[in-house]
PDB file of C-alpha atoms and ligand atoms in Angstrom:
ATOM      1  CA  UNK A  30     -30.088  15.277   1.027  1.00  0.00           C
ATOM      2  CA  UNK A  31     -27.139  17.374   2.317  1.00  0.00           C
ATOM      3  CA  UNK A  32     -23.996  14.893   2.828  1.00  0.00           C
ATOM      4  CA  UNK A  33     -22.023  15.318   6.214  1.00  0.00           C
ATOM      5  CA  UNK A  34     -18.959  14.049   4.393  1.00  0.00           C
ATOM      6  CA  UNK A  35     -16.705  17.368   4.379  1.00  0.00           C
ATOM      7  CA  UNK A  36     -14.244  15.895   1.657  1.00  0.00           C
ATOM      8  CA  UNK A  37     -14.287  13.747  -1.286  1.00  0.00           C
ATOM      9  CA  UNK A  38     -12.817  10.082  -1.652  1.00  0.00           C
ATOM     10  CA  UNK A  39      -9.510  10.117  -1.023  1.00  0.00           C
ATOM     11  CA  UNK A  40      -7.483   9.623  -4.516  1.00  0.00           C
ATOM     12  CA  UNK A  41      -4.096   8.301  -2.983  1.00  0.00           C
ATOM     13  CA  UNK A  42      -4.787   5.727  -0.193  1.00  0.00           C
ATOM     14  CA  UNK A  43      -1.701   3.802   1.174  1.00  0.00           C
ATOM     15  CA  UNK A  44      -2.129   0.796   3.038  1.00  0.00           C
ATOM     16  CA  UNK A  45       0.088  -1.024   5.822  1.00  0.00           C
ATOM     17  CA  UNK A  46      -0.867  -4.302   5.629  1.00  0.00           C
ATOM     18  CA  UNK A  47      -0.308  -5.509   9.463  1.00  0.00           C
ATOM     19  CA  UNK A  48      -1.466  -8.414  11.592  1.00  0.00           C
ATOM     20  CA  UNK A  49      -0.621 -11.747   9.120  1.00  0.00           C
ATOM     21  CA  UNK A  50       1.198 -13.041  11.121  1.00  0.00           C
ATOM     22  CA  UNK A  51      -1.297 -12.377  14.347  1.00  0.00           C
ATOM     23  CA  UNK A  52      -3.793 -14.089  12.229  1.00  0.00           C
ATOM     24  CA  UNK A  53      -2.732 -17.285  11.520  1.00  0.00           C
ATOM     25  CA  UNK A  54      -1.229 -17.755  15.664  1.00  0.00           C
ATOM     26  CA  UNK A  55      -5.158 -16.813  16.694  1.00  0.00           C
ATOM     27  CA  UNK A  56      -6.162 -19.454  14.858  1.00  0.00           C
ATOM     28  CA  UNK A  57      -3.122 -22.258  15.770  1.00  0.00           C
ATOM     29  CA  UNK A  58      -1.920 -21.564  11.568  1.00  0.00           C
ATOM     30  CA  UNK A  59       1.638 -21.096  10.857  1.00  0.00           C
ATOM     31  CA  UNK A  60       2.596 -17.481   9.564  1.00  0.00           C
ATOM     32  CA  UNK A  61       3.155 -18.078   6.313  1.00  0.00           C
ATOM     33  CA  UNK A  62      -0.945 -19.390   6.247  1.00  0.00           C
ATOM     34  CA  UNK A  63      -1.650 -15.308   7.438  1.00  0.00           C
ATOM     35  CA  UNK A  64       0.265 -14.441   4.391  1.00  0.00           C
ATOM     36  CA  UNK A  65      -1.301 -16.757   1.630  1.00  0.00           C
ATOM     37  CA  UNK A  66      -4.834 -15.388   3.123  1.00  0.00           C
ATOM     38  CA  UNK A  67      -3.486 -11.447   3.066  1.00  0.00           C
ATOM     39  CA  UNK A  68      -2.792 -11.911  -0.378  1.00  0.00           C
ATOM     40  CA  UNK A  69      -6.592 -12.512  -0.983  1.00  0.00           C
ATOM     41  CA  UNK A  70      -7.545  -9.539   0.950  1.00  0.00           C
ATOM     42  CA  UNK A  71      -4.931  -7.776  -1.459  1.00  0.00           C
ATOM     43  CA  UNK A  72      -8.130  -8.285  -4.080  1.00  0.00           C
ATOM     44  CA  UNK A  73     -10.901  -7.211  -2.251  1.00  0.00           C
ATOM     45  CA  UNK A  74      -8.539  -3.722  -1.439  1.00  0.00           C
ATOM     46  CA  UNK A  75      -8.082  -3.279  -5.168  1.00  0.00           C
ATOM     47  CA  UNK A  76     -11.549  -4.161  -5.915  1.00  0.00           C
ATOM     48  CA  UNK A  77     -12.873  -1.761  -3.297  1.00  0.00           C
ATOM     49  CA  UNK A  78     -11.138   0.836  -4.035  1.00  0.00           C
ATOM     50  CA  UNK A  79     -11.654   0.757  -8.090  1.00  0.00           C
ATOM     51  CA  UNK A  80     -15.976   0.693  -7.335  1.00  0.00           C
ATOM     52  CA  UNK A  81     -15.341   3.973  -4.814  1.00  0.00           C
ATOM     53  CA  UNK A  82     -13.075   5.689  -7.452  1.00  0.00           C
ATOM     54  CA  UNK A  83      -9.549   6.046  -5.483  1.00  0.00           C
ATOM     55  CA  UNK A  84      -6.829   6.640  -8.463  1.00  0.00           C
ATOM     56  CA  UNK A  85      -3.846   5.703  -6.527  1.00  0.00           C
ATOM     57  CA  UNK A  86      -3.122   2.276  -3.981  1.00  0.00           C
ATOM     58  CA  UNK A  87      -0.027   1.891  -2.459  1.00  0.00           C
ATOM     59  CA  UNK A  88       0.172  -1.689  -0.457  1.00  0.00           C
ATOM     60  CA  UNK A  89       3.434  -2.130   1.905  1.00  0.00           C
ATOM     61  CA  UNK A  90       4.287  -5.778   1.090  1.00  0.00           C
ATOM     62  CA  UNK A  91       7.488  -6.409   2.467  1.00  0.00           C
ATOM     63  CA  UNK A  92       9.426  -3.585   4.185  1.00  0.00           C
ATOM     64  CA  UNK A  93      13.607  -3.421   4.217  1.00  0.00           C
ATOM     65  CA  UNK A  94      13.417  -4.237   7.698  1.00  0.00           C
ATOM     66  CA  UNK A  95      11.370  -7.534   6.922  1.00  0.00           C
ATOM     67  CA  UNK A  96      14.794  -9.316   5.661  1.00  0.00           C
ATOM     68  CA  UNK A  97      15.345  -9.786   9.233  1.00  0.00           C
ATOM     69  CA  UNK A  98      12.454 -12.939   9.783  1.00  0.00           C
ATOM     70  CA  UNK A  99      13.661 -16.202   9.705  1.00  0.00           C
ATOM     71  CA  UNK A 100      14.828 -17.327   5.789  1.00  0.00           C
ATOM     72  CA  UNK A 101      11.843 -19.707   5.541  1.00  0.00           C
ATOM     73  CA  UNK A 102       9.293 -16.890   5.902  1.00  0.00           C
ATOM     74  CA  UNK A 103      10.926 -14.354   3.508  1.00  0.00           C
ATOM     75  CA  UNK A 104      11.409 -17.216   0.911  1.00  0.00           C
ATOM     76  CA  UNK A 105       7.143 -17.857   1.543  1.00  0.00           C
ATOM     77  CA  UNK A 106       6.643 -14.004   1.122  1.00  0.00           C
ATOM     78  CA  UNK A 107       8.660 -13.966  -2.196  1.00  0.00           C
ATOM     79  CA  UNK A 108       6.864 -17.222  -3.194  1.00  0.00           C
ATOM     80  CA  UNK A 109       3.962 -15.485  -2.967  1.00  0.00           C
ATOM     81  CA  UNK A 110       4.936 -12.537  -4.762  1.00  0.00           C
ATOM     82  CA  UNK A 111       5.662 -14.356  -7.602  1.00  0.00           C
ATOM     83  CA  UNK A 112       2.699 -16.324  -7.273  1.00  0.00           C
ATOM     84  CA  UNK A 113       0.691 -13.086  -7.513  1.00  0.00           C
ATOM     85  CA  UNK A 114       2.488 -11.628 -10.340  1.00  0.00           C
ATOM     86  CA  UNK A 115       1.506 -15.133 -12.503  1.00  0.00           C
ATOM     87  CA  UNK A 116      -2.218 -15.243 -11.704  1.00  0.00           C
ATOM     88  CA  UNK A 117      -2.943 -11.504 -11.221  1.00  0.00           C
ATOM     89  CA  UNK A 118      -1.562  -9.095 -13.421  1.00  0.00           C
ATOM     90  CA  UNK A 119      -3.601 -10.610 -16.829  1.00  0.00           C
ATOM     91  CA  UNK A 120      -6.822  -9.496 -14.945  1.00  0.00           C
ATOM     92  CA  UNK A 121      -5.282  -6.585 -13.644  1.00  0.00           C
ATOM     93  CA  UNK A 122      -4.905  -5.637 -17.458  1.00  0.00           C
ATOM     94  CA  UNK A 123      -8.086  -6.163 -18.445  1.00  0.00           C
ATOM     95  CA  UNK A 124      -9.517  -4.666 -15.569  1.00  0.00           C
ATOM     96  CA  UNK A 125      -7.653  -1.093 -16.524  1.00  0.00           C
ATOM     97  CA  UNK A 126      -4.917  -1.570 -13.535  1.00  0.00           C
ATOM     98  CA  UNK A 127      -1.773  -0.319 -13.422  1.00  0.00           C
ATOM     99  CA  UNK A 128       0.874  -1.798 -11.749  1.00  0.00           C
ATOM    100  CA  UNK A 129       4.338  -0.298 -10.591  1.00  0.00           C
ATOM    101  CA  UNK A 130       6.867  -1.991  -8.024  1.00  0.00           C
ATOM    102  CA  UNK A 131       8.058   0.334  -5.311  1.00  0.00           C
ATOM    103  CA  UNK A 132      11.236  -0.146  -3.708  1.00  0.00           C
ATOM    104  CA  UNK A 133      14.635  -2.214  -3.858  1.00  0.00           C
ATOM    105  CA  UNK A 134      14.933  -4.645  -7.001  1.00  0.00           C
ATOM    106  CA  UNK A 135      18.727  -5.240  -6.350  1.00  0.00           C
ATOM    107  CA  UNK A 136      18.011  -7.376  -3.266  1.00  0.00           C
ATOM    108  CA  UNK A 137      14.873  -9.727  -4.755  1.00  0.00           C
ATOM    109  CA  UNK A 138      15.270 -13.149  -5.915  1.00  0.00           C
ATOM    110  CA  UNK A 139      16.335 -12.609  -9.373  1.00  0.00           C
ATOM    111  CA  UNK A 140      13.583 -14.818 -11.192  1.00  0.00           C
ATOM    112  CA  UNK A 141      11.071 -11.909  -9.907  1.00  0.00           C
ATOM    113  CA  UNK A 142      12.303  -9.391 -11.830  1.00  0.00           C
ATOM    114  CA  UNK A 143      11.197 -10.522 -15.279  1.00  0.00           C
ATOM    115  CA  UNK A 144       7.921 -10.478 -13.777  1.00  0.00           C
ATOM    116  CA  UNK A 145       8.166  -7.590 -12.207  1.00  0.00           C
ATOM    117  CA  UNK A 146       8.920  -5.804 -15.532  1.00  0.00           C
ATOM    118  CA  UNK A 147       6.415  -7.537 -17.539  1.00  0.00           C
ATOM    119  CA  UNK A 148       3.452  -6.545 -15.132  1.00  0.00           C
ATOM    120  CA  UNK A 149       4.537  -3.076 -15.346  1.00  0.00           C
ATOM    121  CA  UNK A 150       4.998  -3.246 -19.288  1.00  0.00           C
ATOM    122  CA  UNK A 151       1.885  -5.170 -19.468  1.00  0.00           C
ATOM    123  CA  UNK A 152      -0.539  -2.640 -17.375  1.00  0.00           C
ATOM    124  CA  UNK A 153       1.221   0.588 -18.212  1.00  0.00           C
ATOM    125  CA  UNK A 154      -1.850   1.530 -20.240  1.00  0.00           C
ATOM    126  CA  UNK A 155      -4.293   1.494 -17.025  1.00  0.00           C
ATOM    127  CA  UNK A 156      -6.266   4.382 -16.109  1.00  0.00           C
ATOM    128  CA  UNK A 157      -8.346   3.037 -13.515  1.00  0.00           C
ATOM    129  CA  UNK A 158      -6.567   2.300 -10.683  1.00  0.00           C
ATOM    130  CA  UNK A 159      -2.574   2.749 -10.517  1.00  0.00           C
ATOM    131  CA  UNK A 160      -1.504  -0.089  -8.110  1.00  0.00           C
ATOM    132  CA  UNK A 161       1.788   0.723  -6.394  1.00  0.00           C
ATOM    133  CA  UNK A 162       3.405  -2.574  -4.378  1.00  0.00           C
ATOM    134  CA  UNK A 163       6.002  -1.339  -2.266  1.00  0.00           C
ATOM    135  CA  UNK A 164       8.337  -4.349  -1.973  1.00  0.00           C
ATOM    136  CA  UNK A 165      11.646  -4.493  -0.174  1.00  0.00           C
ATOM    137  CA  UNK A 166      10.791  -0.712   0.273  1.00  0.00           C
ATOM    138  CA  UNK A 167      12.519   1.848   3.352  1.00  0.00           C
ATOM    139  CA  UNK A 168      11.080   5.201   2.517  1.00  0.00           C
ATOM    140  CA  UNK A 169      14.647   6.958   4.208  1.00  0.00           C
ATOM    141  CA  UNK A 170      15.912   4.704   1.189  1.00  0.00           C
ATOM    142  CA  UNK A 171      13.838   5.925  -1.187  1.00  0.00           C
ATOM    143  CA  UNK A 172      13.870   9.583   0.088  1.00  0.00           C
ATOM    144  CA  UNK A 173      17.455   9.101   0.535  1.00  0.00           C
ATOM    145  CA  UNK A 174      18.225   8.139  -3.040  1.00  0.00           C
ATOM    146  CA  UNK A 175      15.643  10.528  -5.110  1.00  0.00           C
ATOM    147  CA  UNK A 176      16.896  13.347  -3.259  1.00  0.00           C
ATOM    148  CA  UNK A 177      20.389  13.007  -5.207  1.00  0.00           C
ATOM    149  CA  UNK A 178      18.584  13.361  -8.496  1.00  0.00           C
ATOM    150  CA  UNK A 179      16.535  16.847  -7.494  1.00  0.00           C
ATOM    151  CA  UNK A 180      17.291  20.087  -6.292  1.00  0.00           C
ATOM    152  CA  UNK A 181      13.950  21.137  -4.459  1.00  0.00           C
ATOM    153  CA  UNK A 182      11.513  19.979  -2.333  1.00  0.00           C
ATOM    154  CA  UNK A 183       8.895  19.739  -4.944  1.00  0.00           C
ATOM    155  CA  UNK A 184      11.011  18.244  -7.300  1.00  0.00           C
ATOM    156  CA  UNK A 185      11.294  15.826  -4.499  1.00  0.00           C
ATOM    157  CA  UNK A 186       7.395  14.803  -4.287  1.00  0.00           C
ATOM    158  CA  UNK A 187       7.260  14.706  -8.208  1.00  0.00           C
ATOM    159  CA  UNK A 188      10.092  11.837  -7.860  1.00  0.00           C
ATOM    160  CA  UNK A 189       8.900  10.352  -5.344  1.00  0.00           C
ATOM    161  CA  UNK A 190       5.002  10.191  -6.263  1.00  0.00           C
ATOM    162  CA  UNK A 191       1.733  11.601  -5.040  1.00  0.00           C
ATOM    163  CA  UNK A 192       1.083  12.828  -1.779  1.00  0.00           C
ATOM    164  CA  UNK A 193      -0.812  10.338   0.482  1.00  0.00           C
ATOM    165  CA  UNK A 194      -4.678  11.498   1.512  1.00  0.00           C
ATOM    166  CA  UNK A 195      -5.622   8.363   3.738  1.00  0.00           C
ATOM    167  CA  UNK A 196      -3.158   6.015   5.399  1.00  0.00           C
ATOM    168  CA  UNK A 197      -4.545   2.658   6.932  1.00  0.00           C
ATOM    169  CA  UNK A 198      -2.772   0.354   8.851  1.00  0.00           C
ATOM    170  CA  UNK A 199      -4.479  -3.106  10.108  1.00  0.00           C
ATOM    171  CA  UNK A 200      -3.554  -5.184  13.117  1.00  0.00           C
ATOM    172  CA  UNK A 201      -3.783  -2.183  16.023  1.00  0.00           C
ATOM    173  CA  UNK A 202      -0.410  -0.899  15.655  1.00  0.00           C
ATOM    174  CA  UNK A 203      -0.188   3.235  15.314  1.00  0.00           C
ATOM    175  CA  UNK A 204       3.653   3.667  13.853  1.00  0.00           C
ATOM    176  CA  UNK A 205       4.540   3.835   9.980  1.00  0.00           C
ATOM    177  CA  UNK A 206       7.392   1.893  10.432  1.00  0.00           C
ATOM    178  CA  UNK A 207       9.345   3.115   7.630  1.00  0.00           C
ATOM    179  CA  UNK A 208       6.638   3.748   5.194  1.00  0.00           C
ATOM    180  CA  UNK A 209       5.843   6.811   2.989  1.00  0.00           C
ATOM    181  CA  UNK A 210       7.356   9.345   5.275  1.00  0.00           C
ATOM    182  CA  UNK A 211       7.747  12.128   2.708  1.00  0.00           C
ATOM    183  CA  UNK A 212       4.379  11.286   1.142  1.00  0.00           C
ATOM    184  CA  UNK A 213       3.131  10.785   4.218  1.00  0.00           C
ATOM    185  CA  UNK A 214       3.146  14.590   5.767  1.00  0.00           C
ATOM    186  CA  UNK A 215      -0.284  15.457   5.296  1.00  0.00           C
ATOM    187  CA  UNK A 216      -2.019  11.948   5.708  1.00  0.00           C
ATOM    188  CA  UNK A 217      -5.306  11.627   7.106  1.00  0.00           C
ATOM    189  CA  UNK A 218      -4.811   8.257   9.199  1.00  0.00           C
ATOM    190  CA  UNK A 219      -7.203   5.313  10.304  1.00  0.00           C
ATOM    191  CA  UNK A 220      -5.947   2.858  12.603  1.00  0.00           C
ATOM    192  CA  UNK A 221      -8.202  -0.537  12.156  1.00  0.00           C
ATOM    193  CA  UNK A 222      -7.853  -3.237  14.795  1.00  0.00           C
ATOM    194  CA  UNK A 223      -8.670  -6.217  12.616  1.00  0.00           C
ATOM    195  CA  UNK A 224      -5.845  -8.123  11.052  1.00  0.00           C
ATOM    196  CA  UNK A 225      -5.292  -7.699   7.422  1.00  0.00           C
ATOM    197  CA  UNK A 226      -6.526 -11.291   6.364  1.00  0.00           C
ATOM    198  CA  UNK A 227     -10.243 -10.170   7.156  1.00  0.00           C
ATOM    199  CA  UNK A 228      -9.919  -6.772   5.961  1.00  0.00           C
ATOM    200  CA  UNK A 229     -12.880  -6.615   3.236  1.00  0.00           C
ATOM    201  CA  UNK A 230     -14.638  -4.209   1.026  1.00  0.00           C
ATOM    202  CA  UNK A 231     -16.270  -2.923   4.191  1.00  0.00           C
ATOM    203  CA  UNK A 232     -13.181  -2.335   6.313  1.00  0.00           C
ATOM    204  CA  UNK A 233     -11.865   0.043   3.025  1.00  0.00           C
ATOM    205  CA  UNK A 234     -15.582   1.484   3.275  1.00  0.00           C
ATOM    206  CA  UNK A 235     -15.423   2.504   6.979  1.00  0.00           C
ATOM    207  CA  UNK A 236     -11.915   3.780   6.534  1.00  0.00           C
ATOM    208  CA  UNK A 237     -12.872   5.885   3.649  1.00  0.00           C
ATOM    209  CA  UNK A 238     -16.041   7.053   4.957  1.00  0.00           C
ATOM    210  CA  UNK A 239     -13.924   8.454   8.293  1.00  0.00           C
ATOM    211  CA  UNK A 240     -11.593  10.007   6.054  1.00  0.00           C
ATOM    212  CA  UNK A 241     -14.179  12.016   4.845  1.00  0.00           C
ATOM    213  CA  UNK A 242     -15.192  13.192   8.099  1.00  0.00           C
ATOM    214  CA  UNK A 243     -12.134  14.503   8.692  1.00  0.00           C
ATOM    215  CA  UNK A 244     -11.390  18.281   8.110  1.00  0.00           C
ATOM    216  CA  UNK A 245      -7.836  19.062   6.735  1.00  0.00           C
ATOM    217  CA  UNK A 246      -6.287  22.258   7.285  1.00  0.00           C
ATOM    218  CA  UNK A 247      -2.648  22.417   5.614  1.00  0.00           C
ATOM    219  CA  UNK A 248      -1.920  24.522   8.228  1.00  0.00           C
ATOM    220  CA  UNK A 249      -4.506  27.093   7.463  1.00  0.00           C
ATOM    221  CA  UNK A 250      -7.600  27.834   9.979  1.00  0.00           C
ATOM    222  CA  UNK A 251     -10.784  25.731   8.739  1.00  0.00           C
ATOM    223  CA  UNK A 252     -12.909  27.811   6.063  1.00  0.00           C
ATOM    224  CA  UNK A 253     -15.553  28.118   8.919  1.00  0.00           C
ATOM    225  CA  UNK A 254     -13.510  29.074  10.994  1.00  0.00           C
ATOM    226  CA  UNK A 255     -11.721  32.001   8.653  1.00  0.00           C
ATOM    227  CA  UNK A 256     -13.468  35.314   9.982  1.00  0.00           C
ATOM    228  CA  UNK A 257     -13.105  36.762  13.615  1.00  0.00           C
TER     229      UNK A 257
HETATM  230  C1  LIG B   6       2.190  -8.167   7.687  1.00  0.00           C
HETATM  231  O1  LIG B   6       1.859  -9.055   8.680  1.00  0.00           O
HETATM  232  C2  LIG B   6       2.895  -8.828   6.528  1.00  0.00           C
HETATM  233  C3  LIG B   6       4.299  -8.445   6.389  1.00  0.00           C
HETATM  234  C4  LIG B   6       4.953  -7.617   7.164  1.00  0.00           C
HETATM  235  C5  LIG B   6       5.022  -9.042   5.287  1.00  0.00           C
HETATM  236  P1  LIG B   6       2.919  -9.490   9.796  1.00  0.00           P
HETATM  237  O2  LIG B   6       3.661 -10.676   9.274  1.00  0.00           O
HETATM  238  O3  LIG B   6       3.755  -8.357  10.217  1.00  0.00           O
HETATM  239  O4  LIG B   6       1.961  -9.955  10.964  1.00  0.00           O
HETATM  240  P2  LIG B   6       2.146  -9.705  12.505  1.00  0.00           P
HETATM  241  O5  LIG B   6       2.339  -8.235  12.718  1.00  0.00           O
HETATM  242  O6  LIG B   6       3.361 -10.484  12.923  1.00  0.00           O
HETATM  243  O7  LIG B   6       0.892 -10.226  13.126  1.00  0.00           O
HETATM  244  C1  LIG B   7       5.359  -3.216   8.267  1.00  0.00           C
HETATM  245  O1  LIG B   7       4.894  -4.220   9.105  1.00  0.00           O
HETATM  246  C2  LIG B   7       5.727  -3.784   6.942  1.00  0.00           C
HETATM  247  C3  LIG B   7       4.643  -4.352   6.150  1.00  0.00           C
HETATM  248  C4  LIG B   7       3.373  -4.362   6.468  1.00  0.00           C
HETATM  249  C5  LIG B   7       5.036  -4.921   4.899  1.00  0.00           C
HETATM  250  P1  LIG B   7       5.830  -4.889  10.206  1.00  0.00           P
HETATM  251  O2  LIG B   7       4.995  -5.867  10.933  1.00  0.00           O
HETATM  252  O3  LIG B   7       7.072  -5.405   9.572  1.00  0.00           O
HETATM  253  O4  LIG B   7       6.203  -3.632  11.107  1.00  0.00           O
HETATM  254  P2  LIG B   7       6.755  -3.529  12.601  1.00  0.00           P
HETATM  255  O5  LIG B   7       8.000  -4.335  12.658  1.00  0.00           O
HETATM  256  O6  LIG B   7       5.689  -4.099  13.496  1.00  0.00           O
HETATM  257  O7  LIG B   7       6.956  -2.063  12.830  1.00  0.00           O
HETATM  258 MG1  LIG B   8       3.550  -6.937  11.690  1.00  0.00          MG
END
């Protein structure tokens, strides 16, 4: 049977994970509880995408900006952080996943940063999935600070990392708010409504499946399109 899909699964799909917060108030829950259950959605994502073949993840955990909430809700994202980095990364290992931290270390309770380095030295062998967790992460920061080490555009994107295919953001909103902006330029984008704590295997199948729908240009006319 002829497929409609016009392209094939996305290898670099970046994730906003929105709506925690949203979550928990819907269902009379302190914030914090949206964030403990987002972190088990944070699975199924990685799961999902390693059965449909993706190569690259990049989750937006905790932006710059998010330093602003009140102290006792950064302090419950960081907990969790660490918490994740304890029980996860052994099965991330196993499971051929690599991890790499994206963003600010300078600014992160300083007990993470062991961690940090020993879930990057312990999955740097992975070839299934490369997990990127952008944490404390402004991407006019990043762009910002590679762009002193390179003296062209593509030298640029190599520093940076690969070019995003499909970017999903939970929770309604349409903005990147600060996210991938370089990698960003060509991004095919799904908006879901449902908040990140119920975002399952399925949501990451829909999203994928409208991705390939999609026809991407690059600025050129569609092949169909090419003559006349
Ligand atoms: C995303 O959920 C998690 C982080 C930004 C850390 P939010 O906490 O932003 O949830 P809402 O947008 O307030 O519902
Ligand atoms: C973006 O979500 C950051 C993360 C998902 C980690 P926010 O909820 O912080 O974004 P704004 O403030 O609504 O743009
Ligand atoms: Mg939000």
């Amino acid at each position: 049977m002829k497929s409609t899909y016009h392209l094939p699964v996305p290898e670099h799909v970046a994730i906003i994970m929105d709506g925690n917060g949203r979550w928990a108030s819907a269902q009379g829950l302190p914030r914090t509880e949206g964030h403990r259950e987002g972190a088990k959605a944070v699975r199924r994502a990685i799961e999902g995408c390693c059965r449909l073949g993706v190569k690259t993840l990049t989750l937006y955990a905790f932006s710059a900006d998010n330093w602003k909430r009140p102290r006792a809700e950064v302090s419950a994202l960081m907990l969790l952080f660490r918490h994740y980095l304890l029980t996860e990364v052994e099965e991330c290992r196993k499971e051929g996943i690599r991890i790499s931290v994206i963003g600010r270390r300078d600014r992160l309770p300083g007990t993470l940063l062991p961690l940090i380095d020993e879930a990057e030295r312990e999955t740097r062998g992975g070839t299934r999935l490369h997990l990127r967790l952008a944490v404390d992460y402004s991407a006019r920061d990043a762009i910002f600070t590679a762009a002193r080490r390179v003296s062209s555009a593509e030298e640029l994107s190599k520093e940076l990392g690969p070019d995003v295919d499909l970017l999903v953001r939970t929770a309604g909103e349409q903005r990147l708010s600060d996210f991938l902006l370089w990698e960003c330029a060509y991004a095919e984008m799904v908006f879901l409504q449902q908040c990140w704590p119920d975002f399952d295997e399925d949501s990451l199948a829909d999203a994928v499946a409208q991705y390939r729908g999609r026809v991407r240009n690059f600025g050129a006319v569609p092949v169909t399109a090419a003559v006349g």
